[in-house]
Coordinates of C-alpha atoms and ligand atoms in Angstrom, one line a residue:
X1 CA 215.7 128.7 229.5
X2 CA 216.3 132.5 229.6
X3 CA 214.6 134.5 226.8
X4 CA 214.2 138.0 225.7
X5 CA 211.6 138.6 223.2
X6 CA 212.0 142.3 220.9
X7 CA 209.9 143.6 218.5
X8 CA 211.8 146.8 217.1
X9 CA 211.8 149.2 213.9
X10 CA 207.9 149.5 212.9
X11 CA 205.7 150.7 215.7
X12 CA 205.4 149.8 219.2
X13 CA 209.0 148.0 220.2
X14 CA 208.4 146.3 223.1
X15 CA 210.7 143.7 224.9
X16 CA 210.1 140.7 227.2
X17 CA 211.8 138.3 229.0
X18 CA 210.6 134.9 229.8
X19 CA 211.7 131.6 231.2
X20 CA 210.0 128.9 230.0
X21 CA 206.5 130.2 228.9
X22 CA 206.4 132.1 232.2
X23 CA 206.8 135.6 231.1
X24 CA 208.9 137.0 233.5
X25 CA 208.8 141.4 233.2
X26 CA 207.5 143.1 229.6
X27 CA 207.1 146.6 228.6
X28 CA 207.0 149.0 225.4
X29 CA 209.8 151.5 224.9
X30 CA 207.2 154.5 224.5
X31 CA 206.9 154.4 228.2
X32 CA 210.5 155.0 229.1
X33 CA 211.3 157.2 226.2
X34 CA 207.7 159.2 226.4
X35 CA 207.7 159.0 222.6
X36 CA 204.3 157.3 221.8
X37 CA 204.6 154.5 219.7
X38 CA 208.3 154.2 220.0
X39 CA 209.9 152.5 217.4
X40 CA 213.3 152.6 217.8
X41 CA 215.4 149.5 219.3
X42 CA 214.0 149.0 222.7
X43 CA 216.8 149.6 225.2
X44 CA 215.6 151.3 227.9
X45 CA 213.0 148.3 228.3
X46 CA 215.7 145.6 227.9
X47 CA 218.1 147.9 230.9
X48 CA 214.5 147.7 232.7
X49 CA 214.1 144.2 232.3
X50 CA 217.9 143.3 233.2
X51 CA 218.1 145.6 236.0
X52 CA 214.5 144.4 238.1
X53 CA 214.9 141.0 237.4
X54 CA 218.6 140.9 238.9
X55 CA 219.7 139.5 235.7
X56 CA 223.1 140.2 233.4
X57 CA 222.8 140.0 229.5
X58 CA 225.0 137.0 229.4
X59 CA 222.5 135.2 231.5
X60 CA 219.8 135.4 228.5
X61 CA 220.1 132.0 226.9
X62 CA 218.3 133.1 223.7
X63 CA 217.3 136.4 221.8
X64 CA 214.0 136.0 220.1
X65 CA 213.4 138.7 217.4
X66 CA 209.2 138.8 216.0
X67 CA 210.1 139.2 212.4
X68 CA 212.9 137.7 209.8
X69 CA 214.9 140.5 208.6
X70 CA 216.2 138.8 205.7
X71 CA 212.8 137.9 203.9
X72 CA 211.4 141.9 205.0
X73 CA 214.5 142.6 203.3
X74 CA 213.7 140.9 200.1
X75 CA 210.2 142.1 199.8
X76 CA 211.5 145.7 200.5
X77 CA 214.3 145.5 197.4
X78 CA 211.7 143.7 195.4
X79 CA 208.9 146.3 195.7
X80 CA 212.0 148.6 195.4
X81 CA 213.1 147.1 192.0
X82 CA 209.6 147.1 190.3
X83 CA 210.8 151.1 190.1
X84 CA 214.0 151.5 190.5
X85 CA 214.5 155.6 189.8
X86 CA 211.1 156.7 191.6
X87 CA 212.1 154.5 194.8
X88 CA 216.5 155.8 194.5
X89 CA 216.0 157.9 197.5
X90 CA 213.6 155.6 199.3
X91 CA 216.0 152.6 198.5
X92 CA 219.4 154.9 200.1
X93 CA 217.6 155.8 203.3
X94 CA 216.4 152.0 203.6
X95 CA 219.9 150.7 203.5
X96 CA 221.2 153.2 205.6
X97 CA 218.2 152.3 208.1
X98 CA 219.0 148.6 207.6
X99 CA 222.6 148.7 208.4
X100 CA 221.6 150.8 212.0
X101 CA 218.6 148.5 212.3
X102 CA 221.5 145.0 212.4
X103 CA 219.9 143.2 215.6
X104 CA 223.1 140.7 215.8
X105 CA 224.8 144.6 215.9
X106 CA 222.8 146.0 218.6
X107 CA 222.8 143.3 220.5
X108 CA 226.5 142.9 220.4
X109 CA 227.0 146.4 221.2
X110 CA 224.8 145.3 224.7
X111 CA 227.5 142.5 225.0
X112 CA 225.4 140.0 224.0
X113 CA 226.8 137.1 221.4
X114 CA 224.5 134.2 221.6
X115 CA 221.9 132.8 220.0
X116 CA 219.3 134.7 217.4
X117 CA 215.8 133.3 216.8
X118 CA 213.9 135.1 214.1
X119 CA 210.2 134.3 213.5
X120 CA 208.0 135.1 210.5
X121 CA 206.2 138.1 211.8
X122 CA 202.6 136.6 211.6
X123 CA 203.8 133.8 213.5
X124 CA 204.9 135.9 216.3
X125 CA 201.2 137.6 215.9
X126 CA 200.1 134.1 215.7
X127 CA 201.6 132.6 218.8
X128 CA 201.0 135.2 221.2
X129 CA 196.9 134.9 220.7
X130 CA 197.1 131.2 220.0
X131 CA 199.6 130.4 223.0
X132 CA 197.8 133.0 225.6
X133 CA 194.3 131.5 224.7
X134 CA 192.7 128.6 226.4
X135 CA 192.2 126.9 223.6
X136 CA 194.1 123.7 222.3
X137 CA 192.6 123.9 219.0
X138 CA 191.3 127.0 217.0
X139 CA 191.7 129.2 214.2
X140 CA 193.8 131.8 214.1
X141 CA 193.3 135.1 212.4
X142 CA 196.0 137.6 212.1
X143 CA 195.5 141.0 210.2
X144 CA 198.0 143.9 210.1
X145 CA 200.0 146.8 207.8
X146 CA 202.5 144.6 206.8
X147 CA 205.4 142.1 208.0
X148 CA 207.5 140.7 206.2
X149 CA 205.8 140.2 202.7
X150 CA 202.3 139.5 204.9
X151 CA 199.8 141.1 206.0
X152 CA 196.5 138.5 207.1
X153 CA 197.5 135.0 207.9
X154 CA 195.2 132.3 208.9
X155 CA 196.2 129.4 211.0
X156 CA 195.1 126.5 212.6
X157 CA 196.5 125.6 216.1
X158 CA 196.7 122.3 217.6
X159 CA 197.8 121.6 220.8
X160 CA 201.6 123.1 220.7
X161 CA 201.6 123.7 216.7
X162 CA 200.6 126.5 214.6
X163 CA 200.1 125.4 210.8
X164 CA 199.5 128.5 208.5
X165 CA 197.0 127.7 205.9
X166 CA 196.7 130.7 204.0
X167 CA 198.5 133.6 203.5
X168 CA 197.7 137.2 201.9
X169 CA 200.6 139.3 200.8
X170 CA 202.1 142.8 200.2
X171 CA 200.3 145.1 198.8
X172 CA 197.1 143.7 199.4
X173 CA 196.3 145.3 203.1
X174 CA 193.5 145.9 204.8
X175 CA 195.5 146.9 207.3
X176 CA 197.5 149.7 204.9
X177 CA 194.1 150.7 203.7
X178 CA 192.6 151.6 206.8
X179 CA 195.7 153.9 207.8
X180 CA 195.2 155.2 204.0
X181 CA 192.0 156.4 204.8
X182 CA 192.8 156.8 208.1
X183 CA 195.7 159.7 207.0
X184 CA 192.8 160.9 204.3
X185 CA 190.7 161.8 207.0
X186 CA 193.5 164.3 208.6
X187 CA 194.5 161.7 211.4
X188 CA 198.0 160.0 211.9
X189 CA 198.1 156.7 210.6
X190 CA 199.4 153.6 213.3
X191 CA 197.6 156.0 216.3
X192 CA 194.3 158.0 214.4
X193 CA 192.8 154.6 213.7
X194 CA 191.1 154.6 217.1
X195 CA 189.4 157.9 216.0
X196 CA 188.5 157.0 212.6
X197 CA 186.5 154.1 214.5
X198 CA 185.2 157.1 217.2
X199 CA 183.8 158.9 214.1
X200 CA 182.5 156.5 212.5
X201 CA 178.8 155.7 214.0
X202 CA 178.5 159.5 213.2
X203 CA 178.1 158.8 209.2
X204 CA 176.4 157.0 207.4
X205 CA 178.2 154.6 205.5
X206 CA 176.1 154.0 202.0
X207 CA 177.4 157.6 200.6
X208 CA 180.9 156.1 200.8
X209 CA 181.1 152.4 200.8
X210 CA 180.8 151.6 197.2
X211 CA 183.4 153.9 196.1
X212 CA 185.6 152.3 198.7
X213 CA 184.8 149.2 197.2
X214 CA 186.0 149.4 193.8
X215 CA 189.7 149.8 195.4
X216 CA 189.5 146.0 196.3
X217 CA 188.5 142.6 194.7
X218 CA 188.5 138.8 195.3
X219 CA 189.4 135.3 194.4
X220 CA 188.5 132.4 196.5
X221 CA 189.5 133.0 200.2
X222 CA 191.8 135.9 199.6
X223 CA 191.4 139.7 199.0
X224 CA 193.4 142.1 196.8
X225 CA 193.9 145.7 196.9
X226 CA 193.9 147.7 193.2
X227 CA 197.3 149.4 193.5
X228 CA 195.8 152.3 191.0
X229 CA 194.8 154.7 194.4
X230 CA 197.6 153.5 196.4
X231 CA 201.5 154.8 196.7
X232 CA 202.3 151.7 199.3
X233 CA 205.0 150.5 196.6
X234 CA 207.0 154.1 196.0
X235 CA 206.1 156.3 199.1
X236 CA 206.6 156.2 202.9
X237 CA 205.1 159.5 203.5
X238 CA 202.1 159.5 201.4
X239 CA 199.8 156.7 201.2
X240 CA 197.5 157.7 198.7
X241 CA 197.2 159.7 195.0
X242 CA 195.2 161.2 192.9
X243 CA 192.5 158.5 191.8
X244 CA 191.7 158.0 194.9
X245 CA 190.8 161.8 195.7
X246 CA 189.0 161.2 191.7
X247 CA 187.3 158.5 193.2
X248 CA 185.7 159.7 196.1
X249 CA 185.3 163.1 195.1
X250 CA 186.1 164.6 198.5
X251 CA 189.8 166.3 198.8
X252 CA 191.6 165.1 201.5
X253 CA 191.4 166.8 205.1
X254 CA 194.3 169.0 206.9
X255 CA 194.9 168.0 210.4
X256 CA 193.3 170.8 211.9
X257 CA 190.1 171.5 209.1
X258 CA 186.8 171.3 211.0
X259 CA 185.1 167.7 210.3
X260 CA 182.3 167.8 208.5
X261 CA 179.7 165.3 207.8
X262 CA 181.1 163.8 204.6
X263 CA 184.4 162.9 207.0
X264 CA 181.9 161.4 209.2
X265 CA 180.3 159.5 206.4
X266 CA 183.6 158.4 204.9
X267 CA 184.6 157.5 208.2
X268 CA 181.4 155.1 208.6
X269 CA 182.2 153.6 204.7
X270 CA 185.6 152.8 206.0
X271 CA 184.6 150.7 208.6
X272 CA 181.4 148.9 207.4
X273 CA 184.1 148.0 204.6
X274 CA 186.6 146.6 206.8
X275 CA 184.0 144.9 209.2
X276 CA 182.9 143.2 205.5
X277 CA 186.4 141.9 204.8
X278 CA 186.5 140.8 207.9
X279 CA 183.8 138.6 208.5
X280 CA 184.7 137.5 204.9
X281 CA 187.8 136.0 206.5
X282 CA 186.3 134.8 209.8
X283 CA 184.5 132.8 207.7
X284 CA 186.9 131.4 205.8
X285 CA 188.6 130.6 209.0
X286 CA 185.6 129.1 210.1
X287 CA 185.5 126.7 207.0
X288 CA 189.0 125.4 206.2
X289 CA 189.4 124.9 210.5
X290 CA 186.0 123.8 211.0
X291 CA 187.1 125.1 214.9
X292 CA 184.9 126.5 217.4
X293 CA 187.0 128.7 218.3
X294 CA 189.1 131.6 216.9
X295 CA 192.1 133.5 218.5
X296 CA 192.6 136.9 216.7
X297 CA 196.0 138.8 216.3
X298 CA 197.8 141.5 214.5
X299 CA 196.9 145.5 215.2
X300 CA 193.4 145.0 213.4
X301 CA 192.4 142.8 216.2
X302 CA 192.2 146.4 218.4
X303 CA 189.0 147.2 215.8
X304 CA 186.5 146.4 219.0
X305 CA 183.8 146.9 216.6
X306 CA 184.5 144.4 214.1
X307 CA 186.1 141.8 216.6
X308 CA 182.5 141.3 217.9
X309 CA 181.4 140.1 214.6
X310 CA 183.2 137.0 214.9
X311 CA 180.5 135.2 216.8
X312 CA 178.7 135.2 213.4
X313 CA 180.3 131.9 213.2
X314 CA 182.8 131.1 216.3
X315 CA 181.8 130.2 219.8
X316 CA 184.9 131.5 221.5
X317 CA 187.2 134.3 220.6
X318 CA 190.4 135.5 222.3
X319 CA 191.5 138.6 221.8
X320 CA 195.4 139.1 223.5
X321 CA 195.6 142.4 225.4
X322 CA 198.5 143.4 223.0
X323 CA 197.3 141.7 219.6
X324 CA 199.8 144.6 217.6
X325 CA 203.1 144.4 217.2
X326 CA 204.4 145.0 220.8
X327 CA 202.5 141.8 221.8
X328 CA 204.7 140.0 219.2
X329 CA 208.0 140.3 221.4
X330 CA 206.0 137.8 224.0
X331 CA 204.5 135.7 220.7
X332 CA 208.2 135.3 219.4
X333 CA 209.0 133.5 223.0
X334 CA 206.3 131.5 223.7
X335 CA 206.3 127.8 222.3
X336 CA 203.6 126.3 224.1
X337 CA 200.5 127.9 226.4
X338 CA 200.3 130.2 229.0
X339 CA 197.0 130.6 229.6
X340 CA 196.6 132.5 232.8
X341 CA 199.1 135.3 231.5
X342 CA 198.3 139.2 232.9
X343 CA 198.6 141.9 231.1
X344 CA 200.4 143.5 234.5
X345 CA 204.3 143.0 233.7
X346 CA 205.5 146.4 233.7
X347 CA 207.2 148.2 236.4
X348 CA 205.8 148.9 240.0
X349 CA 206.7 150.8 242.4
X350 CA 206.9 150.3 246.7
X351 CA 205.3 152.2 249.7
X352 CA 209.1 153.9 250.5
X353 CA 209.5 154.6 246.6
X354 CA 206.7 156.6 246.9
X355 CA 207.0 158.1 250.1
X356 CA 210.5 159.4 249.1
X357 CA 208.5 161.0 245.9
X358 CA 205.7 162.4 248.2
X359 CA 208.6 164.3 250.0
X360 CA 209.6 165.9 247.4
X361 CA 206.5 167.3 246.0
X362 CA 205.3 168.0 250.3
X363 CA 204.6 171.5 249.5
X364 CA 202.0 171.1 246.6
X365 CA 200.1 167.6 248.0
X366 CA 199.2 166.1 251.0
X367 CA 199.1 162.2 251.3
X368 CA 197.6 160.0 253.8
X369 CA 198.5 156.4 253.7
X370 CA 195.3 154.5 254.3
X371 CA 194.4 150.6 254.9
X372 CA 193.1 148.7 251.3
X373 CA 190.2 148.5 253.3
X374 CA 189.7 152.3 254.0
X375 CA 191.1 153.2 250.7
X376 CA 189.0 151.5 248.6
X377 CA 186.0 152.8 250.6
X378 CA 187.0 156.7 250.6
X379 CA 187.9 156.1 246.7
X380 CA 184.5 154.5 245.9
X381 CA 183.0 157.4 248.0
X382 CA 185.1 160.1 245.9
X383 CA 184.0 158.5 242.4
X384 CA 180.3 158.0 243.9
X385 CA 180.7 162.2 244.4
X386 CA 181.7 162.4 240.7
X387 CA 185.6 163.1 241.1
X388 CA 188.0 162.2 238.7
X389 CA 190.2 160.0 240.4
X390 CA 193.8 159.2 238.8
X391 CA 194.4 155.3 239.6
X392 CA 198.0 154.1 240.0
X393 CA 198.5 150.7 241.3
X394 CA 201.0 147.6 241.3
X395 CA 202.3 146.8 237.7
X396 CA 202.3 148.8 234.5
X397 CA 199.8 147.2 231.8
X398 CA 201.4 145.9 228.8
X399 CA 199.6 146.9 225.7
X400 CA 197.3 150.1 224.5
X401 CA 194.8 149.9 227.1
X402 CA 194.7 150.5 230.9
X403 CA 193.4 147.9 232.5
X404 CA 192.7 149.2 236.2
X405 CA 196.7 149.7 237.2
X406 CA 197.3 152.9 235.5
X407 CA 194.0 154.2 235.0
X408 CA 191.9 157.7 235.3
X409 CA 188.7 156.6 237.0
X410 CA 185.6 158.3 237.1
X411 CA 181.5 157.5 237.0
X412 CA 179.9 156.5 233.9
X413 CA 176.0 157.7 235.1
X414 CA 176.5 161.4 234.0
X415 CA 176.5 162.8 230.4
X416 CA 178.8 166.0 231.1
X417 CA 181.8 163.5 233.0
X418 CA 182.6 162.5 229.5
X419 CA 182.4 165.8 228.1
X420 CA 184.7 167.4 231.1
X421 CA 187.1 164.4 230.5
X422 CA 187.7 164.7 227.1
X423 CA 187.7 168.4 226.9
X424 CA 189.3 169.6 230.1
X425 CA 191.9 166.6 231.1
X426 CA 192.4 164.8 228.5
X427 CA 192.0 167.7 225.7
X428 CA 190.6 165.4 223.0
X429 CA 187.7 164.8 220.1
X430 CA 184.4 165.4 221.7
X431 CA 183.6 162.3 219.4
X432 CA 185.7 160.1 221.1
X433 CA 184.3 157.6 223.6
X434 CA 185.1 156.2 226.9
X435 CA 185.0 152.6 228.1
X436 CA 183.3 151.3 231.3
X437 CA 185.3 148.8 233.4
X438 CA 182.7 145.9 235.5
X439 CA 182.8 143.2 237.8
X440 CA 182.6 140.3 235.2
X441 CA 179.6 138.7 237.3
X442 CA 177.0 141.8 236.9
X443 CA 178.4 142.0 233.4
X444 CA 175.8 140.9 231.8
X445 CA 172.9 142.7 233.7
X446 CA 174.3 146.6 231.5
X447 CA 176.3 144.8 228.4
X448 CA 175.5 142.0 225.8
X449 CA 178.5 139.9 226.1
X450 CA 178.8 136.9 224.7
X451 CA 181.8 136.2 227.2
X452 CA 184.3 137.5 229.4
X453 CA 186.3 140.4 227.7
X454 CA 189.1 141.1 229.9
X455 CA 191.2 143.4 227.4
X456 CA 188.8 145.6 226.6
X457 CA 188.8 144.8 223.1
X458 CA 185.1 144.0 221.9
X459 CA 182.5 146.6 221.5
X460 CA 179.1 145.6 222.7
X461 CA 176.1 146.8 223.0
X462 CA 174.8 148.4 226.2
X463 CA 171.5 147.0 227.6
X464 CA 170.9 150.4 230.2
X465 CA 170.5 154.1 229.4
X466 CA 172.4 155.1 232.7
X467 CA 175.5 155.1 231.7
X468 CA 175.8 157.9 229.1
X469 CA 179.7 158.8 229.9
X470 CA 181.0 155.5 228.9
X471 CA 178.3 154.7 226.2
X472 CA 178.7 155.9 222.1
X473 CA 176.4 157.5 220.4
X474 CA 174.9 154.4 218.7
X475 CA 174.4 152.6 222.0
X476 CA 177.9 150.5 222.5
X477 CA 180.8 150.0 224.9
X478 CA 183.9 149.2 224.6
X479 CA 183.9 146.5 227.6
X480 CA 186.1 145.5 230.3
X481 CA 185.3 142.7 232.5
X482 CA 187.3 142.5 236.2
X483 CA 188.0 139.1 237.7
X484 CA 188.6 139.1 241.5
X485 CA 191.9 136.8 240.2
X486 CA 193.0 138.9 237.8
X487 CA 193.1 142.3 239.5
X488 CA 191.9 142.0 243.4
X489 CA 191.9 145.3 244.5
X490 CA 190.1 147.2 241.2
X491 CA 187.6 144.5 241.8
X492 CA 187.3 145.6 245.4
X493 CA 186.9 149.1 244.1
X494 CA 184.4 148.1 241.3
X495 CA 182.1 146.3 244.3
X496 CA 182.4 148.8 246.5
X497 CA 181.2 151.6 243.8
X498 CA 178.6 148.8 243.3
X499 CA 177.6 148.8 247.0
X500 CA 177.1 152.6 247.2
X501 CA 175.8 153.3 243.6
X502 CA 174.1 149.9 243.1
X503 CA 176.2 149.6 239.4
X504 CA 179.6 148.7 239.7
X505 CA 181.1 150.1 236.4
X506 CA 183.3 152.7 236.7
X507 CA 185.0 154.9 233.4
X508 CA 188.3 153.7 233.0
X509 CA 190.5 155.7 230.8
X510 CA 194.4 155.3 230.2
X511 CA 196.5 157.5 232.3
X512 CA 198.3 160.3 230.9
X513 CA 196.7 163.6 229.2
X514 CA 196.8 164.8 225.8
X515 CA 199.7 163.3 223.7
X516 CA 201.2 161.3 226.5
X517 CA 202.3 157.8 227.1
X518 CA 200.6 156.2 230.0
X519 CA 202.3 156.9 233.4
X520 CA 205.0 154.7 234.2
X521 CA 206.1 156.1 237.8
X522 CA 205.0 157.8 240.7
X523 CA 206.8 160.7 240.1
X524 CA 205.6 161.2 236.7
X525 CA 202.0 160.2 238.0
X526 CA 202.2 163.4 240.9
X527 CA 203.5 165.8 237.6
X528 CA 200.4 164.9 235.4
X529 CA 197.9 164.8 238.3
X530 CA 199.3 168.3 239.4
X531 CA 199.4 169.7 235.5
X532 CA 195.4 168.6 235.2
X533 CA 191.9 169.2 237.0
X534 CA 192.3 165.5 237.7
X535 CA 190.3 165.4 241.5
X536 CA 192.5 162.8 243.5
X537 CA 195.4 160.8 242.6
X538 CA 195.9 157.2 244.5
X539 CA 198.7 155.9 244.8
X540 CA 199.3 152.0 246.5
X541 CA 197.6 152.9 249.2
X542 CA 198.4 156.3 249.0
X543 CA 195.3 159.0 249.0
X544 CA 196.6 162.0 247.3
X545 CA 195.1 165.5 247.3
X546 CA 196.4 169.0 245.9
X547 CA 197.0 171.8 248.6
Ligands
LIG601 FE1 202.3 143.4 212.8

């Protein structure tokens, strides 16, 4: 059976389409539209999909949609009626945003009149960690803003079934409170997040953390979130009021304020909080499964840091390498496991696409098409001699991280690569870190895994000093391990850096500078390389230099 999977209308839409639980093509709309976190109806992706799998729309057999319209609809007009004047404009731009947002309209417009599967959103978060794991029993942990009225599920799956167990609802989020603070810390919530947790080894988190903790309380197995400091119910530009500025007692930071060290420390509080919640649920995941093992899901399962926790009380954990919503247009297909799954289902590109591209840009590059063999060599060489080397290879990664295909590569050994990277190409927060790529079987000689991390989403600690580029300031790494299986020839490229520097771990950072989307196409990938102080660009097997 032909599927395609959307998620649509929150962050990250994303379509897939899949026959059986063989996932066929997938990508997010940001990377056709260059909006980042696009979150409009995924079009462009679905014209993608049809288009390079030779398909029409009236050969999809079923549209499966990640989230039930109907019940978001009912906790929106319910949260809506608890004030019915202060909410009167929020309520009239909702409808009119619900009668655009019609997916049986869309779709029709596409020509497309069959079948409509909706799933409960946490399902869809569910069943993309559950069914992708290798697991045939475990619990499942999902944590998030909001879905439909949830926002943390836990699950137990069993063979092909997912039973929820418990369920936390709107407005209790720990999701929606770490964009809050998030957004009170001058960053934009859904995308600073990854920032906040930059910051945070900085502070220190005592100043902070019991303040923080008086917006929150507990009954057994379940949190809630004191709506006194929050504007969740009435606002959907500010997330915050008042008593919560009273209750820290530090105003709010502008976007473009200086951070100071009470931001820092805040930052820390935020964290250490949600790392506390966390556990707390782990645990009760732990308990009413009594499983070994724990699949995680939802866009908290992209907090690295706390992620790593869970081995307080599981011996396995799978982490999806698109836990957020995106992932979810895969989850809302998938009824049974596919384990070996790759996070390599976007577009790719061949050796005459690019030549044809090359030709046009002949008077500002010159290329020389190389054997793998002698590529991977002169690359390993170039990154050896500390260039920055832009990395575009076979399929587009599906999710927030590059994973090898559509990475900027460079070596991890020297302090001032990090410092060039962030402030000359990519133009970022000197806080923010970078993440070392390795070949899973010297993992363990530079990083304290507990198992293969092939998503990049744990944070570890690092057991060398010589790799300060890709190491934070309190000593951790955001991990990737490479499989030969998974992704041959940045393997190759890892070994061979290995054979010349003795430590195969390269820097791996997503493709695209400041404010981008991560390359999609050659084209795009020549303009950005060109636009940067990025050394060498590789493309296939395409060595690319400027004249
Ligand atoms: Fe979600």
């Amino acid at each position: 059976m032909i599927k395609l999977g959307i998620s649509a209308f929150y962050h990250d839409s994303a379509a897939c389409i899949t026959n059986g639980n063989i996932v066929l093509a997938a990508a997010e709309e940001e990377r056709f539209t260059g909006i980042k976190h696009d979150s409009s109806f995924p079009i462009k992706t679905i014209e993608w999909l049809l288009h390079s799998l030779v398909l029409k729309i009236t050969d999809i057999d079923e549209v499966h949609w990640y989230e039930n319209p109907e019940t978001k609809d009912d906790r929106v007009k319910t949260i809506f009626n608890k004030r019915p004047i202060k909410t009167f404009f929020l309520r009239r731009r909702y409808n009119k945003d619900r009668k655009n947002n019609s997916p049986e309209a869309l779709l029709q417009a596409l020509g497309y009149t069959g079948k409509i599967v909706y799933h409960d959103h946490h399902y869809s978060h569910a069943a993309f960690s559950y069914f992708t794991s290798k697991y045939r029993n475990a619990a499942i942990l999902t944590v998030d803003g909001v879905g439909e009225w949830e926002t943390t599920t836990i699950s137990l799956g069993n063979d092909k079934t997912i039973k929820k167990l418990i369920s936390i609802d709107f407005p209790n989020s720990l999701g929606m409170l770490y964009s809050t603070i998030t957004s009170y810390l001058g960053f934009k919530p859904n995308e600073g997040e990854y920032k906040v947790m930059g910051l945070a080894p900085y502070g220190d988190p005592e100043i902070y953390l019991q303040k923080l903790q008086k917006t929150l309380y507990h009954t057994t197995n379940k949190y809630f979130i004191d709506q006194k400091y929050f504007t969740w119910e009435y606002s959907d530009r500010v997330m915050l009021n008042k008593k919560l500025c009273q209750l820290l007692d530090l105003p709010p930071r502008l976007p473009e304020e200086p951070l100071t060290q009470d931001h820092k420390n805040l930052a820390a509080a935020l964290q250490k909080l949600y790392e506390q919640e966390f556990l707390k649920l782990v645990k009760t995941a732990k308990n009413i499964t009594g499983s070994e093992n724990l699949c995680l899901g939802g866009g908290c399962a992209y907090n690295g840091v706390a992620n790593s926790l869970a081995y307080k009380y599981f011996k396995s954990v799978h982490i999806p390498f698109a836990p957020s919503d995106a992932g979810s247009a895969i989850g809302a297909c998938l009824d049974g496991h596919n384990v070996g799954i790759s996070p390599y289902l976007g577009p790719y590109f061949m050796d005459h696409q690019v030549k044809r591209v090359l030709e046009d840009y002949k008077d500002r590059v010159w290329a020389f098409k190389l054997t793998e063999e002698k590529l991977i060599q002169k690359t390993a060489e170039l990154l050896a001699a500390q260039n920055i080397v832009a990395w575009f290879q076979d399929r587009m990664e599906f999710g927030a991280r590059a994973l090898g295909n559509r990475s900027i590569l460079a070596s991890p050994m020297k302090a001032k690569m990090r410092e060039k990277l962030n402030y000359v190409i990519k133009k970022r927060e000197g806080f923010r870190p970078f993440a070392p790529s390795v070949i899973l079987e010297d993992a363990d000689k530079f990083f304290d895994i507990n198992e293969p991390i092939p998503h990049m989403n744990q944070v570890v600690k690092a057991k060398v000093d010589f790799l300060p580029a890709a190491t934070h300031i309190d000593g951790t790494c955001r991990v990737q391990t490479v499989t030969k299986s998974r992704n041959p020839k940045y393997y190759k490229l890892l070994e061979e850096v290995g054979r010349i520097t003795k430590v195969p771990v390269l820097l791996n950072t997503s493709f695209n500078l400041k404010d981008e989307t991560i390359t999609l196409s050659p084209q795009q990938a020549i303009e950005r390389y060109l636009s940067s102080d990025i050394d060498f660009l590789v493309i296939n097997n395409f060595l690319i230099k400027k004249l």
